[in-house]
XYZ file of C-alpha atoms in Angstrom:
267
model
C 64.513 61.598 -40.865
C 64.106 60.782 -44.975
C 66.448 58.588 -45.714
C 68.594 58.945 -49.170
C 67.527 57.255 -52.448
C 69.964 57.570 -55.724
C 66.016 58.904 -57.203
C 66.350 61.748 -54.087
C 69.625 62.673 -54.567
C 69.112 63.392 -58.023
C 66.211 66.245 -57.499
C 67.741 67.997 -55.264
C 71.228 68.340 -58.223
C 68.469 68.450 -60.922
C 69.645 72.288 -61.699
C 73.023 71.341 -61.435
C 73.669 69.515 -64.859
C 76.917 69.259 -64.581
C 76.465 66.291 -61.580
C 76.182 63.800 -64.941
C 75.646 60.706 -63.299
C 74.478 60.028 -59.229
C 74.417 56.663 -57.566
C 73.784 56.122 -54.496
C 74.229 52.617 -52.079
C 72.599 51.284 -48.410
C 76.337 50.057 -48.303
C 78.708 49.885 -50.312
C 82.742 48.914 -48.784
C 83.449 51.976 -50.906
C 82.304 54.996 -52.460
C 86.440 55.547 -53.943
C 86.490 52.657 -55.541
C 83.288 52.352 -56.766
C 83.681 56.047 -58.655
C 86.910 54.214 -59.811
C 84.871 51.645 -61.399
C 83.556 53.993 -63.358
C 85.956 56.242 -64.632
C 88.492 52.983 -65.536
C 83.656 52.529 -67.565
C 84.668 55.487 -69.658
C 81.728 57.568 -67.564
C 82.714 61.346 -68.093
C 82.885 63.333 -65.635
C 81.299 64.912 -63.218
C 79.825 61.975 -61.418
C 78.631 61.605 -57.930
C 79.134 58.384 -55.497
C 76.728 58.103 -52.735
C 76.183 55.472 -49.570
C 75.030 55.577 -46.026
C 77.539 53.387 -44.646
C 80.729 52.221 -45.804
C 82.370 48.846 -44.575
C 85.457 50.209 -46.166
C 85.817 53.019 -45.785
C 89.438 54.366 -45.243
C 90.915 57.545 -44.971
C 94.033 59.062 -45.475
C 97.493 56.230 -45.198
C 94.954 53.972 -46.068
C 93.632 54.416 -42.640
C 89.840 53.215 -41.857
C 86.747 55.415 -41.803
C 84.169 55.152 -39.789
C 81.194 56.373 -40.823
C 77.399 54.119 -39.414
C 74.527 53.695 -41.359
C 73.143 57.083 -41.793
C 74.094 59.219 -40.130
C 76.957 60.201 -41.878
C 77.649 61.168 -45.984
C 80.331 59.186 -47.491
C 80.352 60.336 -51.089
C 82.790 60.075 -53.757
C 83.210 62.302 -57.018
C 84.810 61.414 -60.171
C 86.204 63.718 -61.741
C 88.210 64.621 -64.810
C 90.238 68.092 -64.614
C 91.976 69.422 -67.061
C 95.400 69.704 -64.781
C 99.048 68.764 -64.873
C 99.551 65.721 -62.645
C 101.454 68.571 -60.850
C 99.206 69.861 -59.361
C 96.474 67.274 -58.377
C 96.862 68.769 -54.867
C 94.200 71.655 -56.517
C 91.428 69.288 -55.962
C 92.329 68.655 -52.278
C 92.796 72.257 -51.911
C 88.925 72.742 -53.267
C 87.038 69.756 -51.808
C 88.187 71.055 -48.482
C 86.686 74.342 -49.918
C 83.517 73.318 -51.166
C 83.134 72.003 -48.324
C 83.069 73.986 -45.256
C 81.531 76.688 -47.897
C 78.630 74.245 -47.895
C 78.599 73.121 -44.680
C 77.905 76.814 -43.562
C 75.820 77.633 -46.886
C 73.546 74.626 -45.196
C 73.602 75.262 -41.835
C 75.035 78.425 -40.965
C 78.557 76.816 -39.129
C 82.021 78.044 -39.848
C 84.007 75.558 -40.166
C 88.021 75.278 -40.514
C 90.360 73.357 -42.182
C 93.273 71.754 -41.794
C 96.982 70.483 -43.985
C 96.106 68.451 -45.567
C 93.034 67.368 -46.449
C 90.631 67.455 -42.435
C 87.663 69.531 -42.474
C 87.310 70.615 -38.327
C 86.068 72.611 -35.704
C 88.159 73.917 -32.546
C 87.606 72.792 -29.442
C 87.174 76.311 -27.767
C 87.647 74.651 -23.985
C 90.255 73.019 -24.877
C 91.995 74.912 -28.457
C 92.414 71.359 -30.215
C 90.925 70.634 -33.104
C 87.948 68.428 -33.415
C 87.350 66.166 -36.905
C 84.268 66.723 -38.554
C 85.369 65.004 -42.202
C 88.344 63.976 -44.255
C 88.835 64.144 -48.417
C 90.711 61.617 -49.785
C 91.374 61.973 -53.658
C 92.777 59.410 -55.530
C 93.940 60.251 -58.930
C 95.274 58.042 -62.039
C 98.087 59.379 -64.659
C 98.413 59.752 -67.765
C 102.343 60.755 -68.694
C 102.293 64.772 -66.567
C 98.630 64.587 -67.643
C 95.774 63.090 -64.667
C 93.032 60.432 -66.772
C 91.401 60.841 -64.181
C 90.731 61.439 -59.934
C 88.568 60.725 -57.509
C 87.686 63.079 -54.852
C 85.955 61.324 -51.709
C 84.467 62.860 -48.592
C 83.289 61.858 -45.571
C 81.608 64.352 -43.325
C 79.865 63.401 -39.934
C 76.637 64.667 -39.640
C 75.243 63.652 -37.411
C 77.040 60.430 -35.634
C 77.162 59.668 -32.325
C 80.551 59.357 -31.196
C 80.088 58.757 -27.531
C 80.106 54.764 -27.302
C 83.286 55.802 -28.872
C 85.394 55.505 -26.453
C 88.675 56.321 -29.064
C 86.989 59.241 -31.856
C 84.978 60.499 -28.913
C 87.742 62.674 -27.326
C 88.857 63.694 -31.726
C 86.121 64.115 -33.684
C 82.485 65.333 -33.785
C 78.917 65.633 -36.062
C 77.538 69.252 -37.631
C 74.566 67.760 -34.429
C 77.078 67.394 -31.296
C 77.654 71.013 -32.917
C 73.924 72.648 -33.797
C 72.049 70.573 -31.101
C 69.547 69.290 -33.734
C 69.832 66.481 -36.199
C 71.210 67.709 -39.779
C 69.512 67.173 -43.154
C 72.564 64.930 -44.874
C 70.127 66.032 -47.974
C 70.314 69.584 -47.540
C 74.487 69.537 -46.909
C 75.035 67.278 -49.577
C 73.677 69.145 -51.549
C 75.438 72.858 -50.630
C 78.245 70.692 -50.694
C 78.389 69.075 -54.158
C 76.572 72.408 -56.062
C 79.855 74.784 -53.954
C 82.387 72.142 -55.991
C 80.972 72.087 -58.780
C 81.657 75.984 -58.822
C 84.999 76.500 -58.060
C 85.884 73.158 -60.370
C 84.861 75.469 -63.184
C 87.453 77.453 -62.691
C 89.706 75.139 -61.445
C 92.678 76.305 -64.197
C 92.174 79.598 -64.001
C 91.735 80.385 -60.204
C 94.161 81.427 -59.434
C 93.114 82.809 -55.810
C 91.695 78.914 -54.324
C 95.336 79.362 -52.582
C 94.862 82.066 -50.800
C 90.799 81.058 -49.756
C 92.418 77.329 -48.873
C 95.225 79.306 -47.049
C 93.053 81.051 -44.979
C 91.410 78.363 -43.779
C 93.741 75.664 -42.456
C 94.989 76.356 -39.326
C 98.194 74.813 -39.595
C 99.430 78.130 -40.714
C 101.292 81.239 -39.180
C 102.515 78.525 -35.991
C 104.367 76.011 -34.605
C 103.761 72.941 -35.962
C 104.964 69.304 -35.418
C 105.150 66.896 -38.718
C 105.555 63.111 -38.041
C 106.658 61.912 -41.623
C 107.963 57.911 -41.387
C 109.841 57.768 -38.968
C 111.150 61.552 -39.012
C 109.251 64.417 -36.433
C 110.084 67.865 -37.370
C 109.246 70.564 -35.915
C 109.685 73.463 -37.081
C 107.395 76.951 -37.635
C 104.388 76.531 -40.472
C 105.341 79.290 -42.425
C 102.541 78.483 -45.525
C 101.452 76.641 -48.315
C 102.376 76.092 -52.487
C 100.424 77.021 -54.704
C 100.311 72.939 -54.871
C 98.968 72.599 -51.840
C 102.420 71.376 -50.261
C 103.384 73.187 -46.163
C 106.061 75.356 -45.611
C 107.412 74.516 -41.922
C 110.684 76.385 -41.373
C 112.673 73.441 -39.689
C 114.199 73.751 -35.751
C 117.857 74.060 -38.214
C 116.334 77.343 -40.166
C 115.803 75.100 -43.316
C 112.065 75.205 -45.193
C 111.369 71.908 -45.957
C 108.671 72.265 -47.988
C 106.424 69.087 -47.201
C 102.927 67.174 -49.629
C 102.484 64.814 -47.462
C 102.392 63.824 -43.744
C 100.796 63.833 -39.977
C 100.855 67.192 -38.121
C 100.093 68.092 -34.675
C 99.805 72.037 -33.217
C 102.445 72.903 -31.084
C 100.306 74.378 -28.349
C 102.354 78.053 -28.138
């Protein structure tokens, strides 16, 4: 299968003029770090940085992200959204929807989302979600406004988890789900197109939360939320417009959570 290059990606995105800069690397420390460098050099939105391999890729809470060369899709988008700082989570909502919609358009697979930032496929045999990808949104603020944001997206396209003992029971690739190799460029183009379509209407899209919530597997069920040393048991009743998870705790109080590790209870 043909490897990705900057020229190939530019050609695939030529009918999406909102993408004003494309950089692709065979190997890079972190696409998010490179996109941040572009932001600090006053690069206009939307800029795309992608890589075949990340040597220092990271996920939420600074966890490492496994990106083997040529088998995954690692990309970051630099945006300068005209939304208040308090609505930064809407970018993660948008990116999650764009990812699952783009993957579905490219492959026919219907995937789901796990609050706050995971792309998942349900393991029907074991009734637990397998991670297909993840989103990491990092923003710089100026007062109450977002100066810029970098949205990192990692998708397991053709990754083989067979030799990864610590990952094979919790992660899965599109190749595993489909049973055949998947064209990374096709998925990249579909995801970027879906992202741009939604980003154009970010400020006025009143249905973004509803569309995102409809894909969340955590809602309307018992959950366990790990918040550092604190553990909250309760019922995930919904999400608010800013993306916070609303958990009705066992003590009856409704907790508004902006971060945390959520485990589904088998109920």
